[in-house]
Amino acid sequence: MKNDPETGELTPSAHVDLQIVQQNYIALRHQAAGAETGAVVKADCYGHGVSHIAPALAEAGCETFFVAYTHEGQALRALIGPDPTIFVFNGIRPHETDDFRIAGLSPVCNTPEEIAMALTARLPAGYGIHIDTGMNRLGIRPENVIDLPGFTHGFPPRLIMSHLACADQPAHPLNKIQLERFHQARNLFPGIPASLVSTAGIYLGADYTFDLVRPGIGLYGGGPARPPGLKLRTAMTLTAPVMNVFEVKPGETVGYGASFEARGPSVIATVAFGYADGYLRSGGNYGFAILDGVPCPVVGRISMDLITLDVTDLAEKPRIGDRAEFIGKIAGYEIQAEALGTLGYELTSRLGTRISRSWG
Ligand SMILES: *Cc1c(COP(=O)(O)O)cnc(C)c1O
């Protein structure tokens, strides 16, 4: 692919393969043996485009979705029709009860006050309760859970949930502590569905998956090390076009601050991509891109619109319009993100509006 197929311009582009997302969803469902598999589609599906991803997930059989904000839930309802359940992690505010009623949203209540709102409004799509078992971030503290069964009698929650702090570190002692606290809390609500884990927690095994799991990043092939046998593929292909190719002599520098100095004769390719497009500036002299199947290091600082790559090792010099892959089949989310000092989550959820987008 030379340049953007639609505009003909040399712009960065991101393509998301919806079939891969569906296959990853089904693979995660298989891994979560027996638990219902929902999908977390907050933050525009971590930058992958909720308007395309959510209907594809519904088509693959997903019946429960999670968002962070009420407005995300309202937009999602219009995309997926009346049937699927939509939970809103950030709960409900007093002026929002009609919004929840009209869009058929279910708040995840994080305080007794929110539960009281759900009860008073008798929200038609019900509500969930988030119990803070040790993340110490959001949710009802375990010591306050004991009163809830009486309080919610007559209009019980439809989900009891919590969230693990260290699911990506299977041996971390906090996992077992949170599991134990979650059992204690959910035992107070016999028969009510329970949900503890996101992508990483699914890999901790059947003790952790309860009735419903909540993967997000795994749908795209990102996230922590997976159990052997679980194959998830990278759903996004993010490329940037070469704008300029030139040689530098030993001792010459590249980019702002002259932070890279060529040790030998080198070939540099400048691509149209930068921190305004979401490629973190911390990737200066650390990131990489794939050209002709070969990893080429980012040299020099990341500019707002431009990145310089050392392409000396390529058999053939790249040409203007050739595309460098930053995320894709070879450059997985997490290895690219690690080179920037972050995670796949941050990399894709920050991708900018100048990137030309396609799905298929
Ligand atoms: C974002 C989020 C998830 C999804 O996490 P992934 O690591 O992307 O699978 C699940 N649960 C809660 C509470 C979240 O905030």
Short mmCIF file of C-alpha atoms and ligand atoms in Angstrom, two decimals:
data_model
loop_
_atom_site.label_atom_id
_atom_site.label_comp_id
_atom_site.label_asym_id
_atom_site.label_seq_id
_atom_site.Cartn_x
_atom_site.Cartn_y
_atom_site.Cartn_z
CA MET A 1 0.00 0.00 0.00
CA LYS A 2 1.44 3.33 -1.03
CA ASN A 3 -0.63 6.17 0.27
CA ASP A 4 -4.05 6.61 1.73
CA PRO A 5 -6.44 4.82 -0.64
CA GLU A 6 -9.24 7.31 -0.14
CA THR A 7 -7.53 10.68 -0.12
CA GLY A 8 -4.33 9.85 -1.97
CA GLU A 9 -2.52 11.84 0.71
CA LEU A 10 0.55 10.79 2.62
CA THR A 11 -1.13 10.40 6.00
CA PRO A 12 -0.84 7.81 8.74
CA SER A 13 -3.58 5.21 8.57
CA ALA A 14 -5.14 2.67 10.90
CA HIS A 15 -7.07 -0.32 9.63
CA VAL A 16 -8.99 -2.57 12.02
CA ASP A 17 -9.82 -6.12 10.94
CA LEU A 18 -13.29 -6.80 12.38
CA GLN A 19 -13.04 -10.51 11.72
CA ILE A 20 -9.94 -10.69 13.90
CA VAL A 21 -11.83 -8.87 16.68
CA GLN A 22 -14.65 -11.40 16.39
CA GLN A 23 -12.22 -14.34 16.39
CA ASN A 24 -10.40 -12.93 19.44
CA TYR A 25 -13.74 -12.51 21.21
CA ILE A 26 -14.62 -16.14 20.51
CA ALA A 27 -11.15 -17.32 21.62
CA LEU A 28 -11.50 -15.40 24.91
CA ARG A 29 -14.98 -16.85 25.41
CA HIS A 30 -13.49 -20.30 24.97
CA GLN A 31 -10.74 -19.49 27.47
CA ALA A 32 -13.31 -18.25 30.01
CA ALA A 33 -14.88 -21.71 29.91
CA GLY A 34 -18.45 -21.49 31.05
CA ALA A 35 -18.59 -17.81 31.98
CA GLU A 36 -20.58 -15.36 29.88
CA THR A 37 -18.16 -13.15 27.94
CA GLY A 38 -19.03 -9.47 27.82
CA ALA A 39 -16.99 -6.74 26.16
CA VAL A 40 -15.59 -3.48 27.49
CA VAL A 41 -16.03 -0.88 24.74
CA LYS A 42 -15.17 2.32 26.64
CA ALA A 43 -13.00 5.08 25.16
CA ASP A 44 -14.10 4.37 21.58
CA CYS A 45 -13.00 0.74 22.01
CA TYR A 46 -9.53 1.90 23.09
CA GLY A 47 -9.28 3.93 19.90
CA HIS A 48 -10.40 1.10 17.59
CA GLY A 49 -13.79 2.67 16.74
CA VAL A 50 -16.83 1.62 18.73
CA SER A 51 -19.23 2.29 15.85
CA HIS A 52 -17.68 -0.61 13.92
CA ILE A 53 -16.45 -2.85 16.75
CA ALA A 54 -19.60 -2.99 18.91
CA PRO A 55 -21.92 -4.23 16.13
CA ALA A 56 -19.25 -6.80 15.11
CA LEU A 57 -19.09 -8.06 18.71
CA ALA A 58 -22.88 -8.24 18.93
CA GLU A 59 -22.84 -10.27 15.72
CA ALA A 60 -20.28 -12.63 17.31
CA GLY A 61 -22.75 -13.23 20.15
CA CYS A 62 -21.77 -10.66 22.78
CA GLU A 63 -24.81 -9.74 24.90
CA THR A 64 -23.28 -7.60 27.66
CA PHE A 65 -21.28 -4.43 27.10
CA PHE A 66 -19.47 -2.10 29.49
CA VAL A 67 -18.68 1.60 29.05
CA ALA A 68 -17.28 4.21 31.42
CA TYR A 69 -19.66 7.12 30.77
CA THR A 70 -23.40 7.56 30.38
CA HIS A 71 -22.93 9.31 27.01
CA GLU A 72 -20.90 6.33 25.80
CA GLY A 73 -23.78 4.09 26.83
CA GLN A 74 -26.32 6.23 24.99
CA ALA A 75 -24.26 6.18 21.79
CA LEU A 76 -23.73 2.43 22.14
CA ARG A 77 -27.45 1.77 22.54
CA ALA A 78 -28.08 3.43 19.17
CA LEU A 79 -25.43 1.17 17.60
CA ILE A 80 -26.48 -2.23 18.95
CA GLY A 81 -30.24 -2.00 19.35
CA PRO A 82 -32.45 -2.60 22.38
CA ASP A 83 -31.48 -6.11 23.46
CA PRO A 84 -27.91 -6.18 24.81
CA THR A 85 -27.20 -5.15 28.40
CA ILE A 86 -25.09 -2.01 28.81
CA PHE A 87 -23.38 -1.36 32.15
CA VAL A 88 -21.93 2.07 32.91
CA PHE A 89 -18.85 1.68 35.16
CA ASN A 90 -18.86 5.27 36.41
CA GLY A 91 -22.32 4.90 37.90
CA ILE A 92 -25.20 7.35 37.92
CA ARG A 93 -25.70 11.00 38.94
CA PRO A 94 -29.02 12.35 40.31
CA HIS A 95 -29.94 14.23 37.09
CA GLU A 96 -29.34 11.14 34.94
CA THR A 97 -32.12 8.77 35.94
CA ASP A 98 -34.20 9.61 32.84
CA ASP A 99 -31.14 9.13 30.61
CA PHE A 100 -30.63 5.66 32.06
CA ARG A 101 -34.31 4.85 31.74
CA ILE A 102 -34.66 6.01 28.13
CA ALA A 103 -31.46 4.34 26.87
CA GLY A 104 -32.04 1.21 28.98
CA LEU A 105 -28.66 1.54 30.68
CA SER A 106 -27.60 -0.18 33.90
CA PRO A 107 -25.34 1.82 36.22
CA VAL A 108 -22.59 0.06 38.13
CA CYS A 109 -23.22 1.73 41.49
CA ASN A 110 -20.07 2.68 43.35
CA THR A 111 -21.68 4.23 46.45
CA PRO A 112 -24.79 3.61 48.60
CA GLU A 113 -26.16 6.92 47.26
CA GLU A 114 -26.03 5.61 43.71
CA ILE A 115 -27.78 2.41 44.77
CA ALA A 116 -30.48 4.54 46.39
CA MET A 117 -30.95 6.42 43.11
CA ALA A 118 -31.31 3.16 41.18
CA LEU A 119 -33.82 1.87 43.75
CA THR A 120 -35.89 5.04 43.85
CA ALA A 121 -36.00 5.29 40.06
CA ARG A 122 -36.63 1.53 39.72
CA LEU A 123 -34.41 1.65 36.66
CA PRO A 124 -35.93 -0.69 34.06
CA ALA A 125 -32.51 -2.12 33.10
CA GLY A 126 -31.58 -2.63 36.74
CA TYR A 127 -28.18 -1.90 38.22
CA GLY A 128 -24.92 -3.48 39.34
CA ILE A 129 -22.83 -2.97 42.47
CA HIS A 130 -19.06 -2.50 42.40
CA ILE A 131 -17.29 -3.75 45.51
CA ASP A 132 -13.76 -2.54 46.11
CA THR A 133 -11.90 -5.69 47.12
CA GLY A 134 -8.42 -4.17 47.15
CA MET A 135 -7.81 -1.99 44.11
CA ASN A 136 -8.67 0.91 46.43
CA ARG A 137 -9.97 3.09 43.66
CA LEU A 138 -13.72 2.90 43.06
CA GLY A 139 -16.52 0.86 44.59
CA ILE A 140 -18.09 0.14 47.95
CA ARG A 141 -15.63 -0.81 50.69
CA PRO A 142 -16.03 -4.43 51.83
CA GLU A 143 -16.83 -3.36 55.41
CA ASN A 144 -19.90 -1.49 54.09
CA VAL A 145 -21.21 -4.34 51.96
CA ILE A 146 -22.79 -6.20 54.85
CA ASP A 147 -25.81 -3.83 55.00
CA LEU A 148 -26.55 -3.92 51.28
CA PRO A 149 -28.66 -7.10 51.01
CA GLY A 150 -31.27 -5.61 53.35
CA PHE A 151 -31.06 -2.22 51.67
CA THR A 152 -31.61 -3.65 48.18
CA HIS A 153 -34.28 -6.13 49.19
CA GLY A 154 -37.20 -5.92 46.75
CA PHE A 155 -35.04 -4.55 43.91
CA PRO A 156 -31.81 -6.53 44.03
CA PRO A 157 -28.82 -5.80 41.79
CA ARG A 158 -28.37 -7.79 38.59
CA LEU A 159 -24.57 -7.88 38.91
CA ILE A 160 -22.00 -7.89 41.71
CA MET A 161 -18.59 -6.90 40.41
CA SER A 162 -15.06 -6.06 41.45
CA HIS A 163 -11.76 -5.51 39.67
CA LEU A 164 -8.28 -6.97 40.22
CA ALA A 165 -5.28 -4.71 40.73
CA CYS A 166 -2.56 -7.20 39.75
CA ALA A 167 -4.17 -9.67 37.36
CA ASP A 168 -1.22 -9.28 34.97
CA GLN A 169 1.07 -10.69 37.71
CA PRO A 170 -0.37 -14.17 38.32
CA ALA A 171 1.79 -14.83 41.40
CA HIS A 172 0.94 -11.53 43.12
CA PRO A 173 -0.56 -12.24 46.58
CA LEU A 174 -3.20 -9.53 46.15
CA ASN A 175 -5.01 -11.69 43.56
CA LYS A 176 -5.92 -14.33 46.15
CA ILE A 177 -6.80 -11.72 48.76
CA GLN A 178 -9.17 -9.98 46.34
CA LEU A 179 -10.66 -13.32 45.30
CA GLU A 180 -11.38 -14.19 48.93
CA ARG A 181 -12.97 -10.79 49.65
CA PHE A 182 -15.05 -11.06 46.48
CA HIS A 183 -16.37 -14.48 47.56
CA GLN A 184 -17.36 -13.04 50.93
CA ALA A 185 -19.21 -10.13 49.34
CA ARG A 186 -20.99 -12.10 46.67
CA ASN A 187 -22.08 -14.77 49.18
CA LEU A 188 -24.32 -12.06 50.63
CA PHE A 189 -26.17 -11.99 47.29
CA PRO A 190 -27.01 -15.60 46.50
CA GLY A 191 -28.10 -16.14 42.90
CA ILE A 192 -26.93 -12.73 41.67
CA PRO A 193 -24.43 -12.96 38.77
CA ALA A 194 -20.86 -12.04 39.67
CA SER A 195 -17.98 -10.61 37.62
CA LEU A 196 -14.40 -10.15 38.78
CA VAL A 197 -12.02 -10.12 35.84
CA SER A 198 -10.95 -8.29 32.70
CA THR A 199 -8.63 -9.77 30.04
CA ALA A 200 -5.65 -10.58 32.28
CA GLY A 201 -7.83 -12.11 34.99
CA ILE A 202 -9.34 -14.59 32.52
CA TYR A 203 -5.85 -16.11 32.30
CA LEU A 204 -5.81 -16.75 36.08
CA GLY A 205 -8.19 -19.64 35.51
CA ALA A 206 -11.62 -20.88 36.43
CA ASP A 207 -11.47 -19.77 40.10
CA TYR A 208 -11.56 -16.19 38.87
CA THR A 209 -14.03 -16.14 36.00
CA PHE A 210 -17.34 -16.42 37.94
CA ASP A 211 -20.48 -15.77 35.83
CA LEU A 212 -19.33 -12.97 33.53
CA VAL A 213 -15.92 -11.79 32.29
CA ARG A 214 -15.12 -8.30 30.99
CA PRO A 215 -12.32 -8.32 28.40
CA GLY A 216 -11.29 -5.13 26.61
CA ILE A 217 -7.69 -5.13 25.38
CA GLY A 218 -7.66 -8.85 24.57
CA LEU A 219 -10.32 -8.28 21.89
CA TYR A 220 -7.64 -6.54 19.83
CA GLY A 221 -4.80 -8.94 20.60
CA GLY A 222 -3.15 -6.73 23.26
CA GLY A 223 -2.60 -7.25 26.96
CA PRO A 224 -0.28 -9.40 29.06
CA ALA A 225 1.27 -12.80 28.36
CA ARG A 226 -1.37 -15.36 27.43
CA PRO A 227 -1.77 -19.00 28.42
CA PRO A 228 -0.27 -21.40 25.90
CA GLY A 229 -2.94 -22.44 23.45
CA LEU A 230 -4.77 -19.11 23.46
CA LYS A 231 -4.17 -17.41 20.12
CA LEU A 232 -5.18 -13.78 19.83
CA ARG A 233 -4.24 -11.79 16.75
CA THR A 234 -3.40 -8.11 16.38
CA ALA A 235 -6.52 -6.42 15.03
CA MET A 236 -5.05 -3.05 14.09
CA THR A 237 -2.58 -2.23 11.36
CA LEU A 238 -1.16 1.23 11.94
CA THR A 239 1.18 2.53 9.25
CA ALA A 240 2.81 5.83 8.31
CA PRO A 241 4.12 6.86 4.88
CA VAL A 242 7.72 7.65 4.09
CA MET A 243 8.10 11.37 3.22
CA ASN A 244 11.85 11.60 2.71
CA VAL A 245 14.88 9.29 2.45
CA PHE A 246 18.48 10.50 2.71
CA GLU A 247 21.99 9.59 3.83
CA VAL A 248 23.84 11.07 6.78
CA LYS A 249 27.58 10.94 7.42
CA PRO A 250 29.17 9.74 10.65
CA GLY A 251 28.92 12.48 13.28
CA GLU A 252 25.81 14.09 11.74
CA THR A 253 22.81 14.36 14.01
CA VAL A 254 19.08 13.87 13.40
CA GLY A 255 16.14 15.92 14.64
CA TYR A 256 15.39 18.35 17.47
CA GLY A 257 18.01 18.59 20.14
CA ALA A 258 20.47 16.66 17.95
CA SER A 259 19.74 13.71 20.28
CA PHE A 260 20.89 11.07 17.76
CA GLU A 261 24.34 11.05 16.21
CA ALA A 262 25.15 8.68 13.35
CA ARG A 263 28.09 6.39 14.16
CA GLY A 264 28.63 5.31 10.57
CA PRO A 265 27.16 6.23 7.20
CA SER A 266 23.41 5.83 7.70
CA VAL A 267 20.19 6.00 5.73
CA ILE A 268 17.34 7.87 7.39
CA ALA A 269 13.67 7.72 6.41
CA THR A 270 11.28 10.39 7.67
CA VAL A 271 7.66 9.27 8.08
CA ALA A 272 4.46 11.28 8.51
CA PHE A 273 3.49 10.39 12.08
CA GLY A 274 4.17 12.16 15.35
CA TYR A 275 3.05 12.88 18.87
CA ALA A 276 0.00 14.78 17.58
CA ASP A 277 -1.11 11.42 16.18
CA GLY A 278 -0.63 9.72 19.55
CA TYR A 279 2.85 8.25 19.12
CA LEU A 280 4.27 9.15 22.50
CA ARG A 281 7.24 11.49 22.54
CA SER A 282 8.92 9.09 24.96
CA GLY A 283 9.54 6.90 21.88
CA GLY A 284 12.33 9.18 20.69
CA ASN A 285 15.41 6.92 20.17
CA TYR A 286 13.41 3.96 21.58
CA GLY A 287 10.48 3.14 19.29
CA PHE A 288 10.61 1.20 16.04
CA ALA A 289 8.71 0.55 12.85
CA ILE A 290 8.71 -2.32 10.38
CA LEU A 291 9.72 -1.72 6.76
CA ASP A 292 10.00 -4.67 4.36
CA GLY A 293 9.63 -6.97 7.36
CA VAL A 294 12.68 -5.46 9.10
CA PRO A 295 12.48 -3.57 12.42
CA CYS A 296 13.94 -0.08 11.97
CA PRO A 297 14.73 1.94 15.09
CA VAL A 298 13.32 5.41 15.69
CA VAL A 299 16.28 7.77 15.81
CA GLY A 300 16.15 11.27 17.24
CA ARG A 301 13.19 12.90 18.94
CA ILE A 302 9.54 12.41 17.98
CA SER A 303 8.22 15.63 16.41
CA MET A 304 4.58 16.68 16.31
CA ASP A 305 4.10 15.41 12.74
CA LEU A 306 7.28 13.52 11.85
CA ILE A 307 9.37 10.57 12.97
CA THR A 308 12.83 9.61 11.72
CA LEU A 309 13.80 5.95 11.27
CA ASP A 310 17.22 4.41 10.73
CA VAL A 311 16.70 2.27 7.61
CA THR A 312 20.37 1.54 6.96
CA ASP A 313 19.86 -2.22 7.37
CA LEU A 314 17.25 -2.56 4.63
CA ALA A 315 18.29 -4.41 1.48
CA GLU A 316 16.68 -1.67 -0.60
CA LYS A 317 16.19 1.98 0.25
CA PRO A 318 12.53 2.77 0.92
CA ARG A 319 10.74 5.05 -1.51
CA ILE A 320 8.42 7.98 -0.88
CA GLY A 321 4.99 6.62 -0.02
CA ASP A 322 6.23 3.26 1.28
CA ARG A 323 4.51 2.44 4.56
CA ALA A 324 6.21 1.80 7.87
CA GLU A 325 4.23 -0.42 10.25
CA PHE A 326 4.06 0.76 13.86
CA ILE A 327 1.35 -1.70 14.94
CA GLY A 328 0.47 -4.82 12.97
CA LYS A 329 1.25 -8.45 12.31
CA ILE A 330 4.93 -8.03 13.21
CA ALA A 331 4.81 -5.01 15.55
CA GLY A 332 2.42 -6.18 18.28
CA TYR A 333 0.74 -3.59 20.51
CA GLU A 334 2.69 -4.44 23.59
CA ILE A 335 6.20 -4.54 22.12
CA GLN A 336 5.65 -1.19 20.44
CA ALA A 337 4.12 0.22 23.63
CA GLU A 338 6.96 -1.10 25.75
CA ALA A 339 9.44 0.76 23.57
CA LEU A 340 7.50 3.94 24.46
CA GLY A 341 7.44 3.14 28.17
CA THR A 342 3.70 2.45 28.21
CA LEU A 343 1.05 -0.19 27.51
CA GLY A 344 -0.97 -1.06 24.41
CA TYR A 345 -4.00 0.53 26.13
CA GLU A 346 -2.45 3.99 26.17
CA LEU A 347 -0.98 3.75 22.69
CA THR A 348 -4.23 2.99 20.87
CA SER A 349 -6.57 5.04 23.07
CA ARG A 350 -4.50 8.15 22.30
CA LEU A 351 -4.36 7.75 18.52
CA GLY A 352 -5.17 11.10 16.99
CA THR A 353 -7.89 12.37 14.72
CA ARG A 354 -5.56 12.99 11.74
CA ILE A 355 -5.06 9.27 11.19
CA SER A 356 -7.15 8.01 8.30
CA ARG A 357 -9.30 5.13 9.53
CA SER A 358 -10.78 2.07 7.91
CA TRP A 359 -12.49 -1.13 9.01
CA GLY A 360 -13.20 -4.33 7.23
C1 LIG B 1 -11.32 -1.13 31.43
C2 LIG B 1 -11.90 -2.14 32.36
C3 LIG B 1 -11.99 -3.49 31.99
C4 LIG B 1 -11.35 -4.05 30.74
O1 LIG B 1 -9.98 -4.31 31.00
P1 LIG B 1 -8.98 -4.97 29.93
O2 LIG B 1 -7.70 -5.05 30.68
O3 LIG B 1 -8.92 -4.05 28.79
O4 LIG B 1 -9.52 -6.30 29.56
C5 LIG B 1 -12.68 -4.36 32.82
N1 LIG B 1 -13.21 -3.92 34.00
C6 LIG B 1 -13.10 -2.64 34.41
C7 LIG B 1 -13.70 -2.23 35.69
C8 LIG B 1 -12.44 -1.71 33.61
O5 LIG B 1 -12.31 -0.45 34.03
#
